[in-house]
mmCIF file of C-alpha atoms in Angstrom:
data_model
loop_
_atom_site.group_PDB
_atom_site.id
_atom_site.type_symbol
_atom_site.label_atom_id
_atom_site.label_comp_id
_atom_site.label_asym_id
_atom_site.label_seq_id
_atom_site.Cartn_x
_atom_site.Cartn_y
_atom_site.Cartn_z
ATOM 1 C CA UNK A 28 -13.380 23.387 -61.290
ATOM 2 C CA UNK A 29 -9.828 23.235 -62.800
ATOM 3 C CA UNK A 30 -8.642 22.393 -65.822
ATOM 4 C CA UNK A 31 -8.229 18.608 -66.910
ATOM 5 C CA UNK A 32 -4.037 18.068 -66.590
ATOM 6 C CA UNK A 33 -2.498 19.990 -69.886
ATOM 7 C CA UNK A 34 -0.885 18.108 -72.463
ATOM 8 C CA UNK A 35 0.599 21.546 -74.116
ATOM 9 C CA UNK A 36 2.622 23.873 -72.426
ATOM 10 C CA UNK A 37 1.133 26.935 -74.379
ATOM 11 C CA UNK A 38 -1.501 28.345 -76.744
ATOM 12 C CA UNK A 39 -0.182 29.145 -79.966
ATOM 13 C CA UNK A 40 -2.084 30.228 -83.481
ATOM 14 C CA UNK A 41 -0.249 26.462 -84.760
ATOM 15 C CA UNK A 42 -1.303 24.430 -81.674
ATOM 16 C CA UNK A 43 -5.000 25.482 -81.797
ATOM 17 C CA UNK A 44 -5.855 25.109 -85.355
ATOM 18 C CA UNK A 45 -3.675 21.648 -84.584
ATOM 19 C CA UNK A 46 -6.313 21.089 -82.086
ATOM 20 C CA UNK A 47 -9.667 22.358 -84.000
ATOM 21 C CA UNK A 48 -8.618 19.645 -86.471
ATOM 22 C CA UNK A 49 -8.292 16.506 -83.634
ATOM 23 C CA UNK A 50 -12.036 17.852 -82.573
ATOM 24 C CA UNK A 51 -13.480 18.142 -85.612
ATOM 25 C CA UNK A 52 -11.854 15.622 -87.638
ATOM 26 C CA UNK A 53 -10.631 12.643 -84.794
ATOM 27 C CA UNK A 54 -12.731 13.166 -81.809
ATOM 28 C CA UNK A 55 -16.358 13.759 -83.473
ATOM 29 C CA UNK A 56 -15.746 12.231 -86.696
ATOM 30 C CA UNK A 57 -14.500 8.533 -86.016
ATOM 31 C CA UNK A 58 -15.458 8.802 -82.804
ATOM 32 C CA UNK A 59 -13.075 9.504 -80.305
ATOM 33 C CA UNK A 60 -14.505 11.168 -77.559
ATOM 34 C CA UNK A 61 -11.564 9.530 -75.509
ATOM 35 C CA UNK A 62 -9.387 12.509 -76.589
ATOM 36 C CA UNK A 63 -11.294 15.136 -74.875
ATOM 37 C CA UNK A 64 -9.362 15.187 -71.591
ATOM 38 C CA UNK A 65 -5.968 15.399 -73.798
ATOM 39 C CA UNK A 66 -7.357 18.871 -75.383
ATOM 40 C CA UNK A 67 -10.131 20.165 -73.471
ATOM 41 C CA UNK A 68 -10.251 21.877 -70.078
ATOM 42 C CA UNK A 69 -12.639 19.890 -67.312
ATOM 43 C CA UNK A 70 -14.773 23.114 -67.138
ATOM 44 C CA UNK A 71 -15.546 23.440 -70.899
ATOM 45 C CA UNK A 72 -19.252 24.498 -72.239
ATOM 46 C CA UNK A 73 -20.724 23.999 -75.451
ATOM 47 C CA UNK A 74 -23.370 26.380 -76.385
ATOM 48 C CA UNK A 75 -24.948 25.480 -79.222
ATOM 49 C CA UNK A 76 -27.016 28.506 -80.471
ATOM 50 C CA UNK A 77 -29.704 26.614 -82.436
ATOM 51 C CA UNK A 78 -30.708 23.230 -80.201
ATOM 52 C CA UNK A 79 -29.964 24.538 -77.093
ATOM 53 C CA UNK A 80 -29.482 28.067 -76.428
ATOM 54 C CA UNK A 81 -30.097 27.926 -72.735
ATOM 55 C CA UNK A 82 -28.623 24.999 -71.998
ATOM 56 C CA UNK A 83 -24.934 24.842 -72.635
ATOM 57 C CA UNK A 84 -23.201 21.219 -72.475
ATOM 58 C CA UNK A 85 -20.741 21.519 -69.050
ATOM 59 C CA UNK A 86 -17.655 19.108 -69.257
ATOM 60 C CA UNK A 87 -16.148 16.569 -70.445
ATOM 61 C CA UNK A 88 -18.293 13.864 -69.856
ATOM 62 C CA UNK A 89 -21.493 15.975 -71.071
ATOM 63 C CA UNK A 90 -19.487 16.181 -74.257
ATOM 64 C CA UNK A 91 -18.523 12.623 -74.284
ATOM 65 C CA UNK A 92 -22.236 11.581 -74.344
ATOM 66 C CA UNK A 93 -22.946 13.896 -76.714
ATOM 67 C CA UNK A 94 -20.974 12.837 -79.139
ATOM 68 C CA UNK A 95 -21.643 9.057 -78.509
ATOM 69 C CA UNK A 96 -25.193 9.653 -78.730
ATOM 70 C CA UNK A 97 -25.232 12.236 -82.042
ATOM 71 C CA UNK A 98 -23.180 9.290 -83.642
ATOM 72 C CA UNK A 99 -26.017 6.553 -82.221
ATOM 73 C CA UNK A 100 -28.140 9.263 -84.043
ATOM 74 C CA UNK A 101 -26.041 9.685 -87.468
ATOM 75 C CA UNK A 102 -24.238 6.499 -88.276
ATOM 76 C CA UNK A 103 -20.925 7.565 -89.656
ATOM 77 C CA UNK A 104 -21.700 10.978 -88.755
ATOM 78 C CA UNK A 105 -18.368 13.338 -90.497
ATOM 79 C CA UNK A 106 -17.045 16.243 -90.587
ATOM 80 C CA UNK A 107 -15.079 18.712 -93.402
ATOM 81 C CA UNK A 108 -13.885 21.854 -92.335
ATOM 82 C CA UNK A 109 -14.272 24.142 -95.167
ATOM 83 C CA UNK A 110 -12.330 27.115 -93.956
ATOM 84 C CA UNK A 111 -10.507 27.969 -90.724
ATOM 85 C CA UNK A 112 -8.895 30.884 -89.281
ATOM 86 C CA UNK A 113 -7.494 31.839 -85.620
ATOM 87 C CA UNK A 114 -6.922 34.868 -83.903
ATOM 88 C CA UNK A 115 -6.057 36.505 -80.738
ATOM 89 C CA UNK A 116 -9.269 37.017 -78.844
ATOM 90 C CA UNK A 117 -9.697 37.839 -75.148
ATOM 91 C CA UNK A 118 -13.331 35.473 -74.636
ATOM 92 C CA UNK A 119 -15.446 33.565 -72.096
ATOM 93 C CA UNK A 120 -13.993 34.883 -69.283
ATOM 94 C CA UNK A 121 -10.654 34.303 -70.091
ATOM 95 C CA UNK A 122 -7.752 36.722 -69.255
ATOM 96 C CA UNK A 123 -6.710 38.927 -72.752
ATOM 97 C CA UNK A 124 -3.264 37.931 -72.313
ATOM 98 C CA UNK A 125 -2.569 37.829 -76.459
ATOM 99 C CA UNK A 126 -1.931 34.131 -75.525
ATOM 100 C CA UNK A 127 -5.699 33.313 -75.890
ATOM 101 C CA UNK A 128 -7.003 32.043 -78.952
ATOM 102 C CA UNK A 129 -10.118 31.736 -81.032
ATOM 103 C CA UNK A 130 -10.379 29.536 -84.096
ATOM 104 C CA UNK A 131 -13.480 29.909 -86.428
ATOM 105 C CA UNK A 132 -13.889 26.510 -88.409
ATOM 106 C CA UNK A 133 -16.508 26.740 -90.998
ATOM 107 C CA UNK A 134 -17.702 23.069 -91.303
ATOM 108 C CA UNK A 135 -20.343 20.949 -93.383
ATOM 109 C CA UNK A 136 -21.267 17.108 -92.020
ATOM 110 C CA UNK A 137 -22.424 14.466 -93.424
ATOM 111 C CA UNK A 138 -23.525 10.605 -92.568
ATOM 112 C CA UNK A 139 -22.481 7.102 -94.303
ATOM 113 C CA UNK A 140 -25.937 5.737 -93.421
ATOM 114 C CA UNK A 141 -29.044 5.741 -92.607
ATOM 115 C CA UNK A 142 -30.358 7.519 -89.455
ATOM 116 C CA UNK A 143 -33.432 7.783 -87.427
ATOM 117 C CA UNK A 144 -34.363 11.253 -89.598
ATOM 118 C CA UNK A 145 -34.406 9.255 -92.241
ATOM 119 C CA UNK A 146 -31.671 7.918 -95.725
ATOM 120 C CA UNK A 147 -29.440 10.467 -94.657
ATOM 121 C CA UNK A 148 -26.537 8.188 -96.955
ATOM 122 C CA UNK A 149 -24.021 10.740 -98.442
ATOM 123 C CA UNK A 150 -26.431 13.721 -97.666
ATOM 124 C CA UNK A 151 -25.238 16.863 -96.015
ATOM 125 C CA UNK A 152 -27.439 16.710 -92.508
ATOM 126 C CA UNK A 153 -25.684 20.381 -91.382
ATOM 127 C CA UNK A 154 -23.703 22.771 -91.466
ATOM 128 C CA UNK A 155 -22.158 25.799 -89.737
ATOM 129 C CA UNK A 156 -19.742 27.920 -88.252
ATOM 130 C CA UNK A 157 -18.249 27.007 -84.540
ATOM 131 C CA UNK A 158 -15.961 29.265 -82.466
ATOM 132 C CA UNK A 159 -13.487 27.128 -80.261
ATOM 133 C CA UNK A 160 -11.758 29.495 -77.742
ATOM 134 C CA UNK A 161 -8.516 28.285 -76.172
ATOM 135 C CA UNK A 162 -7.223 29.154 -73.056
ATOM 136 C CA UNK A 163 -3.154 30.208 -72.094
ATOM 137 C CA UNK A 164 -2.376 26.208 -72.126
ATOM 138 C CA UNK A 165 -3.689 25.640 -74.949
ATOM 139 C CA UNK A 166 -6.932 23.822 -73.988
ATOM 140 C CA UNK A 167 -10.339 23.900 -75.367
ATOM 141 C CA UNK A 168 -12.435 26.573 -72.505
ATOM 142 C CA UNK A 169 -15.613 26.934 -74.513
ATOM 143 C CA UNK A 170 -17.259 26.263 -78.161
ATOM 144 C CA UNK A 171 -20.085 28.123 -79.811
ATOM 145 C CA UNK A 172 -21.591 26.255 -82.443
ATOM 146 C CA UNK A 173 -23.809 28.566 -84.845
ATOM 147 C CA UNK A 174 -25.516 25.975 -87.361
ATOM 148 C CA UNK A 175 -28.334 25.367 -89.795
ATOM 149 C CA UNK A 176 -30.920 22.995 -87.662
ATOM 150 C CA UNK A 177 -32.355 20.710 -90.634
ATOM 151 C CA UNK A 178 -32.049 16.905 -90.094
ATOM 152 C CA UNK A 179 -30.555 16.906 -86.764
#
C-alpha cells in the first residue's frame, strides 16, 4: 500500500519531534484520531511489545479504533512525555538515507476518571518508552511501544 498523501515535504530532527508531540499529546490525548492521515503513512504498524506482540495494529483505521476504544476504556485517558530524543536511524524497512528518523519519547499516562479497571482518577495507569520511526516525508512508518502492562 502507499503512503496516505504527505502533508510535509521532508523528514527533519524538528519536524518529527513536531510530530511525536501531535501523537502523543493531540491525537491520543484529547482524542483526535482524525489527525492520523495528516502524519501517518496508510501502511503504518503498531507493535506493541507487551499486549500484543504478535499482532501488530496495520493502518490507519486499526489505529483510529484503537485509540477510540482505549479512550472508551480510560475516560480522559493523557499523556506527558517525560523525555524525548531523535536520531538518524535506518529502521523497519526503510531506506538509510540519513533522512530517516527515530524519536524515542519516554511517556507516563494517566486518566481523569474512572474506568472499567477500576478509580483510576489522577492515577498513573502506564508508562513506557515508544519508538516512532519516520520515513523520508516525514510520516509516521511504524511505532514500537515498550510499556509497563498494569491497569490497562
Amino acid at each position: 500500500p502507499s503512503p496516505a498523501p504527505a502533508t510535509t515535504t521532508a523528514a527533519t530532527p524538528t519536524a518529527c519531534l513536531k510530530a511525536a508531540y501531535l501523537y502523543y499529546e493531540t491525537i491520543w490525548s484529547q482524542p483526535a484520531p482524525h489527525l492520523l492521515a495528516s502524519m501517518m503513512r496508510s501502511d503504518h504498524e503498531e507493535h506493541d511489545y507487551v499486549w500484543g506482540p504478535d499482532e501488530p495494529l496495520a493502518g490507519i483505521p486499526a489505529m483510529a479504533a484503537h485509540i477510540n476504544s482505549t479512550h472508551a476504556k480510560y475516560p480522559g485517558l493523557r499523556f506527558t512525555l517525560m523525555s524525548v530524543s531523535v536520531a538518524p536511524v535506518p529502521a523497519g524497512g526503510l531506506a538509510p538515507t540519513g533522512s530517516t528518523w527515530a524519536v524515542m519519547v519516554q511517556w507516563r499516562a494517566s486518566a481523569t476518571a474512572s474506568s472499567a479497571a477500576g478509580s483510576m482518577a489522577g492515577a498513573a495507569l502506564t508508562h513506557g518508552i515508544s519508538s516512532l520511526v519516520f520515513d523520508v516525508e516525514g510520516r509516521l512508518a511504524r511505532t514500537d511501544v515498550y510499556r509497563v502492562g498494569y491497569a490497562w
